[in-house]
Short mmCIF file of N, CA and C in Angstrom, two decimals:
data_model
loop_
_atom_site.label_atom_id
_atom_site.label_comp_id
_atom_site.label_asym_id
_atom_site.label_seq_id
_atom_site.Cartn_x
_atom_site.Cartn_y
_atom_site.Cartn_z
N UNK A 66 129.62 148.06 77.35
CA UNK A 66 128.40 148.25 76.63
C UNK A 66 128.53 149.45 75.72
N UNK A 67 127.84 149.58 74.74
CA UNK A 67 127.70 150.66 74.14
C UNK A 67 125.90 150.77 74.14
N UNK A 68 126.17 152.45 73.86
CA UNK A 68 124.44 152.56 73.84
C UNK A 68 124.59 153.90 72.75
N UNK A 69 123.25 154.09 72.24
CA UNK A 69 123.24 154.86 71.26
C UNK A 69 121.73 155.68 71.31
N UNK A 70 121.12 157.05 71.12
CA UNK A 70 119.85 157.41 71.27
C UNK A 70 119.42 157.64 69.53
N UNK A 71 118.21 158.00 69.55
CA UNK A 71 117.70 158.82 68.87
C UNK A 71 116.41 159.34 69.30
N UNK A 72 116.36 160.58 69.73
CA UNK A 72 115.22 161.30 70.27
C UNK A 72 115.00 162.88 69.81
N UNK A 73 113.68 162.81 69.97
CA UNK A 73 113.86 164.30 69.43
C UNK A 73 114.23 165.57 70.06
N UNK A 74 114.86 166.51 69.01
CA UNK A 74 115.56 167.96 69.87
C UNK A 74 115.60 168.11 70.87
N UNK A 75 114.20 168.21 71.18
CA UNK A 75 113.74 168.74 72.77
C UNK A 75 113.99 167.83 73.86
N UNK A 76 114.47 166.78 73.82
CA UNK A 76 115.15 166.10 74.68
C UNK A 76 116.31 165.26 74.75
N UNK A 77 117.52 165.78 73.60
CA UNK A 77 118.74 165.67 73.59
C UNK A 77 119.34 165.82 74.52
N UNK A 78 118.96 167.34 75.40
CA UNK A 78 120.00 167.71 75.83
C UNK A 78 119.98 166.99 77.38
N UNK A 79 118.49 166.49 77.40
CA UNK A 79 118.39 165.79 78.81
C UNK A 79 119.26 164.31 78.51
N UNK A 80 118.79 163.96 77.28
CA UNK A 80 119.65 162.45 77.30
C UNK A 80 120.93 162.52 77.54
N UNK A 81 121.76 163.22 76.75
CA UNK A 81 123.18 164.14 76.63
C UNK A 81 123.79 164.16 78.05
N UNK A 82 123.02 164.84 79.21
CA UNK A 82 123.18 164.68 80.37
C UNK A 82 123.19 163.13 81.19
N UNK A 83 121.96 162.71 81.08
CA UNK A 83 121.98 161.67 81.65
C UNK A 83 123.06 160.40 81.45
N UNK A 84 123.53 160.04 80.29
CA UNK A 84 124.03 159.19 79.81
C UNK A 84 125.75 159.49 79.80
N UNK A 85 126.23 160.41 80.03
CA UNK A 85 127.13 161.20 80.73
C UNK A 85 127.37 161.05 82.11
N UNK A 86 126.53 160.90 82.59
CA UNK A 86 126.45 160.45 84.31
C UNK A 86 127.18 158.79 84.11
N UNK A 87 126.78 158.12 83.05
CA UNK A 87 126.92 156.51 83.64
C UNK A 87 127.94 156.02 82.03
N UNK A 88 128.50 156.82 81.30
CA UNK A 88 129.06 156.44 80.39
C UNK A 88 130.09 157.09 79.69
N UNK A 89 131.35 156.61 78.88
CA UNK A 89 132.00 157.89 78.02
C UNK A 89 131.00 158.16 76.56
N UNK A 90 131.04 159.47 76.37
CA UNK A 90 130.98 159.92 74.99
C UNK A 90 131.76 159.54 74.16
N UNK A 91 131.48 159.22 73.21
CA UNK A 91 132.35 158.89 72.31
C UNK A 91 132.04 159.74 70.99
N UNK A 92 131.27 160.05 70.11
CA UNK A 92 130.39 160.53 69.23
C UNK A 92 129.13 160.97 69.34
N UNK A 93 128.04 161.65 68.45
CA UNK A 93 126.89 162.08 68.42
C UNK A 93 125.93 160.75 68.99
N UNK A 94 125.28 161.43 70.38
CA UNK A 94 124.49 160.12 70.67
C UNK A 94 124.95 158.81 70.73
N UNK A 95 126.17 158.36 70.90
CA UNK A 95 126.91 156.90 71.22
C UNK A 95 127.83 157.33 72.03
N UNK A 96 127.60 156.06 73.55
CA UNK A 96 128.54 156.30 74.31
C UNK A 96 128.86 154.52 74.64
N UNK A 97 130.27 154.52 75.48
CA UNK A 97 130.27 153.03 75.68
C UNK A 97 130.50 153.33 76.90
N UNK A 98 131.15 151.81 77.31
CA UNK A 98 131.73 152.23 79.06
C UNK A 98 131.38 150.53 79.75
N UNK A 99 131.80 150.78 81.55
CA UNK A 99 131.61 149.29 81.38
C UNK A 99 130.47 150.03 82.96
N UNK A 100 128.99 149.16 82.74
CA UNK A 100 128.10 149.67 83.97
C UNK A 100 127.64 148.41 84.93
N UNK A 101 127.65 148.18 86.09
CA UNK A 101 127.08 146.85 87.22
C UNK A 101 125.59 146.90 86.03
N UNK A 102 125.00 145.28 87.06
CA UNK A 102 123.53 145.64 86.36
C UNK A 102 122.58 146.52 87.46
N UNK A 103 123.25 147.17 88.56
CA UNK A 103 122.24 147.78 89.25
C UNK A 103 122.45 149.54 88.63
N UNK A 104 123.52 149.66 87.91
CA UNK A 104 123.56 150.70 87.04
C UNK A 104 122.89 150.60 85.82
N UNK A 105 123.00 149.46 85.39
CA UNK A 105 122.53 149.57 83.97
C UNK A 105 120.70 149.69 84.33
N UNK A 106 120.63 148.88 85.08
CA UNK A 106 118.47 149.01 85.83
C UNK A 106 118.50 150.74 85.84
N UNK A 107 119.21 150.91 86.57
CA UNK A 107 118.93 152.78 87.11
C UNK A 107 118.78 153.80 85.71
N UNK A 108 119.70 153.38 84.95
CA UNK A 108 119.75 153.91 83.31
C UNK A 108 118.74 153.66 82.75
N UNK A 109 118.38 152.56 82.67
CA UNK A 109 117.11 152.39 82.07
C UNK A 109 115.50 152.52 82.19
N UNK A 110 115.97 153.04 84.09
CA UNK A 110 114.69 153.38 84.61
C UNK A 110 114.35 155.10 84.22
N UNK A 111 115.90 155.67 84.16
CA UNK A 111 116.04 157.24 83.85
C UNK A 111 115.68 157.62 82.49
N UNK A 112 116.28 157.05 81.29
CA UNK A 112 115.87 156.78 80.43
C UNK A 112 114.15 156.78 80.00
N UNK A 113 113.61 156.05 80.29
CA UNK A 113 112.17 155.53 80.68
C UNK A 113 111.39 157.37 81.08
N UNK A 114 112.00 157.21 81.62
CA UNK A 114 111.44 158.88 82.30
C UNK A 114 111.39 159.91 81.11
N UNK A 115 112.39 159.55 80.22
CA UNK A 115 112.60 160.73 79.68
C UNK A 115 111.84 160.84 78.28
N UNK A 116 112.18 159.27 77.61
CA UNK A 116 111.73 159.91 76.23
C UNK A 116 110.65 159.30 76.04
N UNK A 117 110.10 159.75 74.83
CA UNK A 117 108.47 159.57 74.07
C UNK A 117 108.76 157.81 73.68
N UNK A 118 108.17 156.66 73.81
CA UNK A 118 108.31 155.84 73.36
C UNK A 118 107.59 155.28 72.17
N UNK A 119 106.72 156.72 71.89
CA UNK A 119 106.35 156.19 70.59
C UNK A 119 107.05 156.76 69.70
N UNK A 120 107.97 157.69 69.47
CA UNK A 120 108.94 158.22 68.25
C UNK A 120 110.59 158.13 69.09
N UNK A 121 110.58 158.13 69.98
CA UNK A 121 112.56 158.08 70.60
C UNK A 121 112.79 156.34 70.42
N UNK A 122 114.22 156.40 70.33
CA UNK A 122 114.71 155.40 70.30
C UNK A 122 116.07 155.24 71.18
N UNK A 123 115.98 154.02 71.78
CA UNK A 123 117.41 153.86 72.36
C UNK A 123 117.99 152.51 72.37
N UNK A 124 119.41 152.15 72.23
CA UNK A 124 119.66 151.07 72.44
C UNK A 124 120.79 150.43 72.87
N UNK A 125 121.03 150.11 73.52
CA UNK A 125 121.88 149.35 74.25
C UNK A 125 122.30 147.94 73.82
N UNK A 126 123.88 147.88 73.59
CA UNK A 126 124.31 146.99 73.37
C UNK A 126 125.04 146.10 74.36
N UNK A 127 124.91 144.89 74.78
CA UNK A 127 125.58 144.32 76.22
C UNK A 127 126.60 143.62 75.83
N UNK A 128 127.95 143.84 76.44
CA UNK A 128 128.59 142.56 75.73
C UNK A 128 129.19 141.63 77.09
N UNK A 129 128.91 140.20 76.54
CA UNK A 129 129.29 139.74 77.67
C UNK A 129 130.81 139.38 78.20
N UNK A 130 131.58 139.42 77.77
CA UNK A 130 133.06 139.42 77.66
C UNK A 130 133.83 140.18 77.27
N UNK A 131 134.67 141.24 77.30
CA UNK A 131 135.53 141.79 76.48
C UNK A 131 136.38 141.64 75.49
N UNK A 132 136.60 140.14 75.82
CA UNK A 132 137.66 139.35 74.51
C UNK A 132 136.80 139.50 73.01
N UNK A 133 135.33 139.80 73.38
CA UNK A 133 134.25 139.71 72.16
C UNK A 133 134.41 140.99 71.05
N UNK A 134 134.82 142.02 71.88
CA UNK A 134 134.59 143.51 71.46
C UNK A 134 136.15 143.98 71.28
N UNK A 135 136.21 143.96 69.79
CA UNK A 135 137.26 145.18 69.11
C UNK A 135 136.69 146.80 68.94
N UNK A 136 137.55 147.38 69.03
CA UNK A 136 137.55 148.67 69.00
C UNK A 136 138.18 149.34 67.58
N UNK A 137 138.07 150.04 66.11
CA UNK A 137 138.47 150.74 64.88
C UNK A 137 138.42 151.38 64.57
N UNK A 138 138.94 152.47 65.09
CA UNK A 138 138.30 154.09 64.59
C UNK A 138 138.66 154.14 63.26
N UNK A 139 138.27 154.54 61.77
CA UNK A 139 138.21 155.47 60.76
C UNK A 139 138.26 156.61 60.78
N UNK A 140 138.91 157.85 60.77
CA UNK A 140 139.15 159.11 60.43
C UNK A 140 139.22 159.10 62.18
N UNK A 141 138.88 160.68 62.01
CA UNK A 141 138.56 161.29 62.88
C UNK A 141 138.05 160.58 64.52
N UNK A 142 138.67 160.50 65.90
CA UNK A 142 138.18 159.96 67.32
C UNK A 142 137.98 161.32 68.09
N UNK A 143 136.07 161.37 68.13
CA UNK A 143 135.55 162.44 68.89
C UNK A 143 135.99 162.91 69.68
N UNK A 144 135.89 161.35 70.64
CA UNK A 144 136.28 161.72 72.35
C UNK A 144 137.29 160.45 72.60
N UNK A 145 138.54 160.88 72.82
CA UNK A 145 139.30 159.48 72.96
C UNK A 145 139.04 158.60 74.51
N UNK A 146 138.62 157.56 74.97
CA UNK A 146 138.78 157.07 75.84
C UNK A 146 139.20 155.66 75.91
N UNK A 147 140.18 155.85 77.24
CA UNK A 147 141.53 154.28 76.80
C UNK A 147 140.76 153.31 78.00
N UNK A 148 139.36 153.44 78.07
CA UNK A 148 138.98 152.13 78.69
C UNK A 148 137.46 151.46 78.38
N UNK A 149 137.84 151.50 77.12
CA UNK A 149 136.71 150.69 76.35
C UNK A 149 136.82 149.23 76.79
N UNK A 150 135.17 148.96 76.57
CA UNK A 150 135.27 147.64 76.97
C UNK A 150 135.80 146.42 76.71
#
């Protein structure tokens, strides 16, 4: 999966954390990784907790196979990790 935020300042640094617990970093606010669905429920229940749902945004991408998902970095790789989905 990959997931991606947008929330404001004041609760970056909680997302930052949380999403760190259940994923790699990869870049600003995008992380991927591979999560059960009783991880991915728990994320989204933590999540839920955290940000404003009338101005934060988050989103999660599911993929159902791996054969589906290429991987291309351009320039610069933030955070390298060799077990993308």
């Amino acid at each position: 999966m990959i997931a991606v935020y947008d929330v404001e300042e004041k609760r970056v640094a909680k997302m930052l954390k949380l999403f760190r617990q259940y994923l790699n970093w990869i870049q600003n606010s995008v992380f991927e990784g591979e999560l059960t669905e009783a991880q991915l429920l728990k994320l989204e229940n933590s999540i839920k907790k955290i940000i404003d749902s009338e101005t934060d945004s988050v989103i999660i991408f599911k993929f159902r196979d791996q054969k589906w998902a290429d991987k291309k970095i351009i320039g610069k790789e933030k955070n390298s990790t060799s077990n993308f989905i």
